[in-house]
GROMACS .gro file of C-alpha atoms in nm:
model
  139
    1MET     CA    1  10.898  11.927   7.813
    2SER     CA    2  10.668  12.087   8.068
    3ALA     CA    3  10.333  11.926   8.134
    4SER     CA    4  10.039  12.058   7.934
    5TRP     CA    5   9.678  11.978   7.853
    6GLN     CA    6   9.434  12.067   7.579
    7LEU     CA    7   9.063  12.017   7.524
    8LEU     CA    8   8.929  11.783   7.257
    9ASP     CA    9   8.611  11.822   7.057
   10HIS     CA   10   8.375  11.547   7.168
   11THR     CA   11   8.000  11.529   7.115
   12ALA     CA   12   7.806  11.611   7.435
   13ASP     CA   13   8.110  11.545   7.654
   14LEU     CA   14   8.448  11.704   7.714
   15GLY     CA   15   8.775  11.538   7.615
   16MET     CA   16   9.126  11.622   7.731
   17ASP     CA   17   9.473  11.521   7.612
   18VAL     CA   18   9.757  11.562   7.861
   19LYS     CA   19  10.128  11.549   7.775
   20ALA     CA   20  10.423  11.538   8.014
   21SER     CA   21  10.784  11.429   8.042
   22SER     CA   22  10.718  11.183   8.324
   23LEU     CA   23  10.429  10.966   8.431
   24GLU     CA   24  10.410  11.143   8.768
   25GLU     CA   25  10.390  11.479   8.595
   26LEU     CA   26  10.118  11.346   8.362
   27PHE     CA   27   9.894  11.238   8.650
   28ALA     CA   28   9.959  11.559   8.847
   29CYS     CA   29   9.883  11.780   8.546
   30ALA     CA   30   9.557  11.595   8.475
   31GLY     CA   31   9.444  11.616   8.836
   32LYS     CA   32   9.501  11.990   8.845
   33ALA     CA   33   9.353  12.046   8.497
   34ILE     CA   34   9.015  11.916   8.614
   35PHE     CA   35   8.996  12.196   8.868
   36GLU     CA   36   9.136  12.456   8.624
   37LEU     CA   37   8.844  12.371   8.397
   38MET     CA   38   8.586  12.386   8.675
   39ALA     CA   39   8.698  12.703   8.855
   40GLU     CA   40   8.924  13.006   8.855
   41LEU     CA   41   9.209  12.879   9.073
   42ASP     CA   42   9.381  13.216   9.131
   43ALA     CA   43   9.164  13.276   9.438
   44VAL     CA   44   9.210  12.924   9.578
   45GLU     CA   45   9.445  12.900   9.875
   46ILE     CA   46   9.620  12.596  10.018
   47ARG     CA   47   9.431  12.529  10.342
   48VAL     CA   48   9.367  12.154  10.342
   49SER     CA   49   9.524  11.845  10.191
   50ARG     CA   50   9.383  11.505  10.112
   51GLU     CA   51   9.582  11.186  10.067
   52LEU     CA   52   9.466  10.954   9.789
   53ALA     CA   53   9.564  10.591   9.744
   54VAL     CA   54   9.430  10.461   9.413
   55GLU     CA   55   9.461  10.127   9.234
   56GLY     CA   56   9.389  10.008   8.882
   57SER     CA   57   9.433   9.694   8.673
   58ASP     CA   58   9.664   9.883   8.432
   59LEU     CA   59   9.773  10.242   8.360
   60ALA     CA   60   9.450  10.341   8.181
   61ASP     CA   61   9.237  10.202   8.464
   62LEU     CA   62   9.458  10.375   8.723
   63TRP     CA   63   9.429  10.701   8.522
   64VAL     CA   64   9.048  10.697   8.522
   65ASN     CA   65   9.027  10.585   8.886
   66PHE     CA   66   9.263  10.864   8.996
   67LEU     CA   67   9.064  11.129   8.807
   68ARG     CA   68   8.740  10.995   8.957
   69GLU     CA   69   8.887  11.016   9.308
   70ALA     CA   70   9.004  11.373   9.239
   71LEU     CA   71   8.654  11.463   9.118
   72TYR     CA   72   8.506  11.315   9.435
   73LEU     CA   73   8.693  11.578   9.636
   74TRP     CA   74   8.471  11.832   9.457
   75SER     CA   75   8.141  11.643   9.447
   76GLY     CA   76   8.172  11.487   9.794
   77GLU     CA   77   8.361  11.752   9.991
   78SER     CA   78   8.326  12.073   9.783
   79LEU     CA   79   8.704  12.108   9.771
   80LEU     CA   80   8.877  12.306   9.498
   81ILE     CA   81   9.224  12.162   9.436
   82LYS     CA   82   9.515  12.388   9.342
   83GLU     CA   83   9.813  12.153   9.387
   84VAL     CA   84   9.858  11.785   9.304
   85GLN     CA   85  10.164  11.594   9.417
   86ILE     CA   86  10.218  11.233   9.308
   87ARG     CA   87  10.421  11.067   9.583
   88GLN     CA   88  10.437  10.708   9.455
   89LEU     CA   89  10.334  10.563   9.121
   90SER     CA   90  10.346  10.223   8.953
   91GLU     CA   91  10.143  10.077   8.665
   92THR     CA   92   9.869   9.968   8.905
   93ALA     CA   93   9.881  10.200   9.209
   94LEU     CA   94   9.951  10.555   9.315
   95GLN     CA   95   9.964  10.769   9.623
   96ALA     CA   96   9.902  11.140   9.589
   97THR     CA   97   9.849  11.453   9.796
   98LEU     CA   98   9.591  11.702   9.665
   99SER     CA   99   9.574  12.044   9.829
  100GLY     CA  100   9.337  12.337   9.812
  101GLU     CA  101   9.041  12.469  10.007
  102PRO     CA  102   8.664  12.434  10.045
  103TYR     CA  103   8.453  12.620   9.789
  104ASP     CA  104   8.346  12.967   9.903
  105ALA     CA  105   8.085  13.128   9.676
  106SER     CA  106   8.195  13.476   9.787
  107ARG     CA  107   8.554  13.420   9.662
  108HIS     CA  108   8.553  13.142   9.403
  109VAL     CA  109   8.424  13.160   9.045
  110LEU     CA  110   8.295  12.834   8.897
  111ASN     CA  111   8.318  12.785   8.520
  112MET     CA  112   8.156  12.446   8.470
  113GLU     CA  113   8.089  12.116   8.639
  114ILE     CA  114   8.261  11.793   8.543
  115LYS     CA  115   8.049  11.500   8.658
  116ALA     CA  116   8.276  11.202   8.588
  117ALA     CA  117   8.583  11.067   8.412
  118THR     CA  118   8.488  10.788   8.170
  119TYR     CA  119   8.666  10.487   8.022
  120HIS     CA  120   8.564  10.592   7.669
  121GLN     CA  121   8.892  10.648   7.476
  122ALA     CA  122   9.087  10.650   7.806
  123GLU     CA  123   9.455  10.582   7.750
  124VAL     CA  124   9.801  10.642   7.890
  125VAL     CA  125  10.085  10.582   7.644
  126ARG     CA  126  10.457  10.640   7.625
  127THR     CA  127  10.565  10.875   7.345
  128PRO     CA  128  10.907  10.978   7.213
  129GLU     CA  129  10.871  11.300   7.418
  130GLY     CA  130  10.748  11.133   7.738
  131TRP     CA  131  10.387  11.041   7.816
  132LYS     CA  132  10.039  11.119   7.683
  133GLY     CA  133   9.704  11.058   7.850
  134ARG     CA  134   9.352  11.098   7.716
  135VAL     CA  135   9.027  11.114   7.908
  136ILE     CA  136   8.666  11.195   7.822
  137PHE     CA  137   8.454  11.361   8.093
  138ASP     CA  138   8.079  11.362   8.142
  139VAL     CA  139   7.976  11.725   8.187
   0.00000   0.00000   0.00000
């Protein structure tokens, strides 16, 4: 199964379900999906990379913390991320490389802003096909 994501109907917020064969693929797909929702990534080039080291008390906590750190690259550094590589992953920690470039209003089209990943309905579960994650965003 290739990794995929879909939007969920959620009052006043935006929900997303992510499915993937592996846990690494699940986290990578979710990290990239945030930026696919926020901007048209076709024009984004790989010019800079950021290393993230994230911890959580369990998989759901790690999931939300990782997505929050990814969102910080936008809100804190105005980076649009096109590639996400999970280098190490356990139930309580991950190391990842996120690559893209700074936002340039003359080349990049923004679709929406995602303010935060929330713990509401956050989950990461094993399924017969692989893994599924759910997150609700404040928009």
